[in-house]
Amino acid sequence: MSEGASYDALLRDTAVALTAAGIDNARFEARLLLSHATGLTVEQLISRGPDPAPASARTALRDLTARRVRREPMAYILGEREFWGLPFKVSPAVLVPRPDSETVIETVLDLLPDRSRKLRILDLGLGSGCLLLTLLREYPQASGVGIDASEAALAIARANAEALGVASRARLAIGDWRQAGWSERLDGPFDLLVSNPPYIESAAVEGLMPEVATHEPRLALDGGTDGLAAYRIITAQAPKLVVPGGWAVVEVGERQAPEIASLFAAAGLAPQSARKDLGGIERVVPAQY
Ligand code: GLN
């Protein structure tokens, strides 16, 4: 990038570098990186396009671009991702919140339409906290317990709970369903259990897109040999964790819905038909106890 380059020139150079790295939407992402590097809004960047950019912005942009060229997810570079219209802090310790997971929120709102209920909600595998914390915003009288096996993830979820103003209604703790007795200290049972557990088959993780395979936490992705390890544990405990009449609503991987519905049924819950995400994939399995 040349000395005294304008914002427009930096934008162009960045878009070229991202395109060469095989990234779609290169110009859009370049704008976001330039905005992050300069502290200017996208609108300001457009109106100041021909002005020379300060050297500090050029250096910052070069570092951000190098990270993106290595296929680090945009959300980690920017430190934030929107979910259900809310800003969630993210780090490489947590899965980037995905639009697919908003199907969990939609399903819950559909099954439990009374927003004034004092629901008690449990989230298994919090990550950023996007499921539990969004639900606490949607149900202002609800309270929640969330666990995650990762200290670093828990720190992010706690920061999000504070920033979103729901920390006083959320008890977030370390917890690992791979360890015996994990479900005993949760203060259950709950009206609602939600989870987006790891569901990728172990052998398939490396074949995911590089943003996911190389940068997202394996702990949040790897669902064991057949992808269903976490669901076996969660469904088996569901009768202890959910009140009679209460719901379990879980995100699932592509083509997993029928098997997960069977796991719920075997545990004594009544699965409903799966809910589809915007891509038409069966993404959420609700089951009532
Ligand atoms: N939705 C993620 C993906 O397909 C996986 C999330 C998960 O395993 N829970 O990359």
CSV table of C-alpha atoms and ligand atoms in Angstrom, one decimal:
chain,number,residue,atom,x,y,z
A,1,MET,CA,0.0,0.0,0.0
A,2,SER,CA,1.5,3.3,-1.1
A,3,GLU,CA,2.5,6.2,1.1
A,4,GLY,CA,-0.3,8.7,1.7
A,5,ALA,CA,-2.9,6.3,0.3
A,6,SER,CA,-6.5,7.4,0.4
A,7,TYR,CA,-9.2,5.5,2.2
A,8,ASP,CA,-10.5,4.5,-1.2
A,9,ALA,CA,-7.1,3.1,-2.2
A,10,LEU,CA,-6.8,1.2,1.1
A,11,LEU,CA,-10.3,-0.3,0.5
A,12,ARG,CA,-9.4,-1.4,-3.0
A,13,ASP,CA,-6.1,-3.0,-1.9
A,14,THR,CA,-7.8,-4.8,0.9
A,15,ALA,CA,-10.6,-6.1,-1.3
A,16,VAL,CA,-8.0,-7.4,-3.8
A,17,ALA,CA,-6.1,-9.2,-1.0
A,18,LEU,CA,-9.2,-10.8,0.4
A,19,THR,CA,-10.4,-11.8,-3.1
A,20,ALA,CA,-7.0,-13.5,-3.7
A,21,ALA,CA,-7.5,-15.4,-0.5
A,22,GLY,CA,-10.7,-16.9,-1.8
A,23,ILE,CA,-13.1,-14.8,0.3
A,24,ASP,CA,-16.5,-13.9,-1.0
A,25,ASN,CA,-17.9,-10.5,-0.2
A,26,ALA,CA,-14.4,-9.1,-0.3
A,27,ARG,CA,-15.4,-5.5,-0.7
A,28,PHE,CA,-18.0,-5.7,2.0
A,29,GLU,CA,-15.5,-7.2,4.5
A,30,ALA,CA,-12.8,-4.8,3.4
A,31,ARG,CA,-15.1,-1.9,4.4
A,32,LEU,CA,-15.7,-3.5,7.8
A,33,LEU,CA,-11.9,-4.0,8.3
A,34,LEU,CA,-11.2,-0.5,7.3
A,35,SER,CA,-13.9,0.8,9.6
A,36,HIS,CA,-12.4,-1.2,12.5
A,37,ALA,CA,-8.9,0.0,11.7
A,38,THR,CA,-9.8,3.6,11.5
A,39,GLY,CA,-12.6,4.0,14.0
A,40,LEU,CA,-14.7,5.6,11.3
A,41,THR,CA,-18.2,4.5,10.4
A,42,VAL,CA,-18.8,3.0,7.0
A,43,GLU,CA,-20.7,6.3,6.1
A,44,GLN,CA,-17.7,8.4,7.1
A,45,LEU,CA,-15.4,6.2,5.1
A,46,ILE,CA,-17.6,6.8,2.0
A,47,SER,CA,-17.6,10.6,2.4
A,48,ARG,CA,-13.9,10.8,3.2
A,49,GLY,CA,-12.9,8.2,0.5
A,50,PRO,CA,-10.5,10.4,-1.4
A,51,ASP,CA,-8.7,11.8,1.8
A,52,PRO,CA,-5.3,10.4,2.8
A,53,ALA,CA,-5.6,7.9,5.6
A,54,PRO,CA,-3.3,8.2,8.6
A,55,ALA,CA,-0.3,5.9,8.8
A,56,SER,CA,-1.6,4.3,12.0
A,57,ALA,CA,-4.8,3.2,10.1
A,58,ARG,CA,-2.7,1.7,7.3
A,59,THR,CA,-0.7,-0.4,9.8
A,60,ALA,CA,-3.7,-1.5,11.7
A,61,LEU,CA,-5.5,-2.5,8.5
A,62,ARG,CA,-2.5,-4.5,7.3
A,63,ASP,CA,-2.6,-6.6,10.5
A,64,LEU,CA,-6.4,-7.1,10.3
A,65,THR,CA,-6.2,-8.0,6.6
A,66,ALA,CA,-3.4,-10.6,7.3
A,67,ARG,CA,-5.6,-12.3,9.9
A,68,ARG,CA,-8.6,-12.4,7.5
A,69,VAL,CA,-6.4,-13.8,4.7
A,70,ARG,CA,-5.5,-16.6,7.1
A,71,ARG,CA,-9.3,-17.2,7.2
A,72,GLU,CA,-9.8,-16.1,10.8
A,73,PRO,CA,-13.6,-15.4,11.1
A,74,MET,CA,-14.6,-11.8,10.8
A,75,ALA,CA,-16.4,-12.0,14.1
A,76,TYR,CA,-13.1,-12.8,15.9
A,77,ILE,CA,-11.3,-10.0,14.2
A,78,LEU,CA,-14.0,-7.5,15.0
A,79,GLY,CA,-14.6,-9.0,18.4
A,80,GLU,CA,-18.3,-9.0,18.0
A,81,ARG,CA,-21.2,-10.6,16.2
A,82,GLU,CA,-24.9,-9.7,16.1
A,83,PHE,CA,-27.4,-12.4,17.1
A,84,TRP,CA,-31.1,-11.7,17.3
A,85,GLY,CA,-30.4,-8.0,16.8
A,86,LEU,CA,-28.1,-8.0,19.9
A,87,PRO,CA,-24.4,-7.4,20.0
A,88,PHE,CA,-22.4,-10.4,21.4
A,89,LYS,CA,-18.7,-10.2,22.2
A,90,VAL,CA,-16.9,-13.2,20.8
A,91,SER,CA,-13.4,-14.6,21.0
A,92,PRO,CA,-11.8,-17.8,19.6
A,93,ALA,CA,-13.0,-19.5,22.8
A,94,VAL,CA,-16.6,-19.5,21.6
A,95,LEU,CA,-18.4,-20.5,18.5
A,96,VAL,CA,-19.4,-17.5,16.4
A,97,PRO,CA,-23.2,-17.1,16.9
A,98,ARG,CA,-24.9,-18.2,13.7
A,99,PRO,CA,-28.2,-17.1,12.1
A,100,ASP,CA,-29.2,-20.9,12.1
A,101,SER,CA,-29.2,-20.8,15.9
A,102,GLU,CA,-31.8,-18.0,15.9
A,103,THR,CA,-34.2,-20.9,15.0
A,104,VAL,CA,-33.8,-22.0,18.6
A,105,ILE,CA,-35.1,-18.6,19.8
A,106,GLU,CA,-38.0,-18.6,17.3
A,107,THR,CA,-39.0,-22.0,18.4
A,108,VAL,CA,-39.0,-21.1,22.1
A,109,LEU,CA,-41.0,-18.0,21.5
A,110,ASP,CA,-43.5,-20.0,19.6
A,111,LEU,CA,-43.8,-22.8,22.2
A,112,LEU,CA,-43.9,-20.4,25.2
A,113,PRO,CA,-45.8,-17.3,23.9
A,114,ASP,CA,-46.4,-15.7,27.4
A,115,ARG,CA,-43.4,-13.3,27.8
A,116,SER,CA,-44.3,-12.5,31.3
A,117,ARG,CA,-43.7,-16.0,32.6
A,118,LYS,CA,-41.1,-16.4,35.4
A,119,LEU,CA,-39.4,-19.2,33.4
A,120,ARG,CA,-36.4,-21.0,34.7
A,121,ILE,CA,-34.1,-21.7,31.8
A,122,LEU,CA,-31.1,-23.9,31.5
A,123,ASP,CA,-28.5,-23.6,28.7
A,124,LEU,CA,-26.0,-26.5,28.3
A,125,GLY,CA,-22.8,-25.3,26.6
A,126,LEU,CA,-23.2,-21.6,26.8
A,127,GLY,CA,-20.4,-20.4,24.5
A,128,SER,CA,-21.0,-16.7,24.0
A,129,GLY,CA,-24.3,-17.1,25.8
A,130,CYS,CA,-26.3,-16.1,22.7
A,131,LEU,CA,-29.1,-18.6,23.4
A,132,LEU,CA,-29.6,-18.0,27.2
A,133,LEU,CA,-29.0,-14.3,27.2
A,134,THR,CA,-31.2,-13.6,24.3
A,135,LEU,CA,-34.0,-15.6,26.0
A,136,LEU,CA,-33.5,-13.6,29.2
A,137,ARG,CA,-34.0,-10.4,27.2
A,138,GLU,CA,-37.1,-11.8,25.6
A,139,TYR,CA,-38.6,-13.0,28.9
A,140,PRO,CA,-37.9,-10.2,31.3
A,141,GLN,CA,-39.1,-12.2,34.4
A,142,ALA,CA,-37.1,-15.3,33.5
A,143,SER,CA,-33.9,-16.4,35.2
A,144,GLY,CA,-31.3,-18.8,33.9
A,145,VAL,CA,-28.5,-21.1,34.6
A,146,GLY,CA,-25.8,-21.8,32.0
A,147,ILE,CA,-22.8,-24.0,32.0
A,148,ASP,CA,-19.8,-24.3,29.8
A,149,ALA,CA,-16.7,-26.6,30.1
A,150,SER,CA,-14.4,-23.7,29.1
A,151,GLU,CA,-13.3,-21.0,31.5
A,152,ALA,CA,-12.5,-18.7,28.6
A,153,ALA,CA,-15.9,-19.2,27.1
A,154,LEU,CA,-17.5,-18.6,30.5
A,155,ALA,CA,-15.7,-15.2,30.8
A,156,ILE,CA,-17.1,-14.1,27.4
A,157,ALA,CA,-20.6,-15.2,28.4
A,158,ARG,CA,-20.4,-13.3,31.7
A,159,ALA,CA,-19.2,-10.2,29.9
A,160,ASN,CA,-22.1,-10.5,27.5
A,161,ALA,CA,-24.6,-11.0,30.4
A,162,GLU,CA,-23.3,-7.7,31.9
A,163,ALA,CA,-23.4,-5.8,28.7
A,164,LEU,CA,-26.9,-7.0,27.9
A,165,GLY,CA,-28.2,-6.1,31.3
A,166,VAL,CA,-29.2,-9.6,32.3
A,167,ALA,CA,-26.4,-10.6,34.6
A,168,SER,CA,-28.6,-10.4,37.8
A,169,ARG,CA,-30.9,-13.1,36.3
A,170,ALA,CA,-28.1,-15.4,35.1
A,171,ARG,CA,-26.1,-17.9,37.0
A,172,LEU,CA,-23.2,-18.9,34.8
A,173,ALA,CA,-20.8,-21.6,35.9
A,174,ILE,CA,-18.3,-24.1,34.8
A,175,GLY,CA,-19.8,-27.4,34.0
A,176,ASP,CA,-19.0,-30.4,31.8
A,177,TRP,CA,-21.5,-33.0,30.9
A,178,ARG,CA,-18.7,-35.5,30.1
A,179,GLN,CA,-18.0,-35.7,33.8
A,180,ALA,CA,-20.1,-37.9,36.2
A,181,GLY,CA,-22.5,-36.0,38.4
A,182,TRP,CA,-22.5,-32.9,36.2
A,183,SER,CA,-26.2,-32.4,36.3
A,184,GLU,CA,-26.6,-32.5,40.1
A,185,ARG,CA,-25.5,-29.0,41.0
A,186,LEU,CA,-27.6,-27.1,38.6
A,187,ASP,CA,-30.6,-26.3,40.9
A,188,GLY,CA,-33.1,-27.9,38.5
A,189,PRO,CA,-35.6,-28.8,37.4
A,190,PHE,CA,-36.2,-26.1,34.7
A,191,ASP,CA,-39.1,-25.0,32.6
A,192,LEU,CA,-36.9,-24.9,29.5
A,193,LEU,CA,-33.7,-26.5,28.6
A,194,VAL,CA,-31.8,-25.2,25.5
A,195,SER,CA,-28.6,-26.3,24.0
A,196,ASN,CA,-26.5,-26.0,20.9
A,197,PRO,CA,-24.1,-28.8,21.7
A,198,PRO,CA,-21.2,-29.9,19.5
A,199,TYR,CA,-22.7,-32.0,16.7
A,200,ILE,CA,-20.1,-32.4,13.9
A,201,GLU,CA,-18.9,-36.0,13.4
A,202,SER,CA,-15.2,-36.1,14.6
A,203,ALA,CA,-13.9,-37.1,11.2
A,204,ALA,CA,-15.8,-34.3,9.5
A,205,VAL,CA,-14.4,-31.4,11.5
A,206,GLU,CA,-11.2,-31.0,9.4
A,207,GLY,CA,-13.3,-30.8,6.3
A,208,LEU,CA,-15.4,-27.8,7.4
A,209,MET,CA,-14.6,-24.4,5.9
A,210,PRO,CA,-11.3,-23.1,7.1
A,211,GLU,CA,-12.8,-20.4,9.3
A,212,VAL,CA,-14.5,-23.1,11.3
A,213,ALA,CA,-12.0,-26.0,11.1
A,214,THR,CA,-8.9,-23.9,11.9
A,215,HIS,CA,-10.2,-21.2,14.1
A,216,GLU,CA,-13.4,-22.2,16.0
A,217,PRO,CA,-13.1,-24.2,19.2
A,218,ARG,CA,-13.1,-27.9,18.6
A,219,LEU,CA,-14.8,-28.4,22.0
A,220,ALA,CA,-17.8,-26.7,20.6
A,221,LEU,CA,-17.9,-28.6,17.3
A,222,ASP,CA,-16.8,-32.2,17.8
A,223,GLY,CA,-19.8,-34.4,18.6
A,224,GLY,CA,-17.9,-37.7,18.6
A,225,THR,CA,-17.7,-40.5,16.1
A,226,ASP,CA,-21.4,-40.1,15.0
A,227,GLY,CA,-21.9,-36.5,16.1
A,228,LEU,CA,-24.5,-37.5,18.7
A,229,ALA,CA,-22.4,-38.0,21.8
A,230,ALA,CA,-23.6,-34.8,23.6
A,231,TYR,CA,-27.3,-35.6,22.7
A,232,ARG,CA,-27.1,-39.0,24.3
A,233,ILE,CA,-26.0,-37.5,27.6
A,234,ILE,CA,-28.4,-34.5,27.5
A,235,THR,CA,-31.5,-36.5,26.5
A,236,ALA,CA,-30.8,-39.1,29.2
A,237,GLN,CA,-30.7,-36.4,31.8
A,238,ALA,CA,-33.6,-34.4,30.4
A,239,PRO,CA,-36.2,-36.0,32.7
A,240,LYS,CA,-34.2,-34.9,35.7
A,241,LEU,CA,-33.6,-31.4,34.4
A,242,VAL,CA,-37.0,-30.5,33.0
A,243,VAL,CA,-40.3,-30.1,34.9
A,244,PRO,CA,-43.3,-32.1,33.7
A,245,GLY,CA,-44.8,-30.1,30.9
A,246,GLY,CA,-41.5,-28.3,30.3
A,247,TRP,CA,-39.6,-28.2,27.1
A,248,ALA,CA,-36.2,-29.2,25.8
A,249,VAL,CA,-35.2,-27.3,22.6
A,250,VAL,CA,-32.0,-28.3,21.0
A,251,GLU,CA,-30.1,-27.2,17.9
A,252,VAL,CA,-29.1,-30.2,15.7
A,253,GLY,CA,-26.9,-30.9,12.7
A,254,GLU,CA,-28.1,-31.6,9.2
A,255,ARG,CA,-30.0,-34.9,9.0
A,256,GLN,CA,-29.7,-35.5,12.7
A,257,ALA,CA,-33.2,-34.5,13.7
A,258,PRO,CA,-34.9,-37.9,13.4
A,259,GLU,CA,-32.3,-39.7,15.6
A,260,ILE,CA,-32.3,-36.9,18.2
A,261,ALA,CA,-36.1,-37.1,18.3
A,262,SER,CA,-35.8,-40.8,19.0
A,263,LEU,CA,-33.3,-40.2,21.8
A,264,PHE,CA,-35.8,-37.8,23.4
A,265,ALA,CA,-38.6,-40.3,23.0
A,266,ALA,CA,-36.5,-43.1,24.5
A,267,ALA,CA,-35.9,-40.8,27.6
A,268,GLY,CA,-39.7,-40.3,28.0
A,269,LEU,CA,-40.1,-36.9,26.4
A,270,ALA,CA,-42.5,-36.2,23.5
A,271,PRO,CA,-40.6,-34.8,20.5
A,272,GLN,CA,-42.3,-32.4,18.1
A,273,SER,CA,-41.6,-32.1,14.5
A,274,ALA,CA,-38.3,-30.4,13.8
A,275,ARG,CA,-38.1,-26.7,12.9
A,276,LYS,CA,-36.3,-25.6,9.8
A,277,ASP,CA,-33.7,-22.9,9.5
A,278,LEU,CA,-33.7,-20.3,6.8
A,279,GLY,CA,-31.8,-22.7,4.5
A,280,GLY,CA,-34.7,-25.2,4.8
A,281,ILE,CA,-32.6,-27.6,7.0
A,282,GLU,CA,-34.2,-29.3,10.0
A,283,ARG,CA,-32.3,-27.4,12.7
A,284,VAL,CA,-34.1,-27.5,16.0
A,285,VAL,CA,-35.8,-30.4,17.8
A,286,PRO,CA,-38.3,-29.5,20.5
A,287,ALA,CA,-39.4,-32.1,23.0
A,288,GLN,CA,-41.9,-31.8,25.9
A,289,TYR,CA,-41.7,-33.7,29.1
B,1,GLN,N1,-23.3,-24.9,13.1
B,1,GLN,C1,-21.9,-25.3,13.3
B,1,GLN,C2,-21.3,-25.6,11.9
B,1,GLN,O1,-21.9,-26.2,11.1
B,1,GLN,C3,-21.7,-26.4,14.3
B,1,GLN,C4,-22.1,-26.0,15.6
B,1,GLN,C5,-22.2,-27.2,16.5
B,1,GLN,O2,-21.5,-28.2,16.4
B,1,GLN,N2,-23.0,-27.0,17.5
B,1,GLN,O3,-20.2,-25.3,11.7
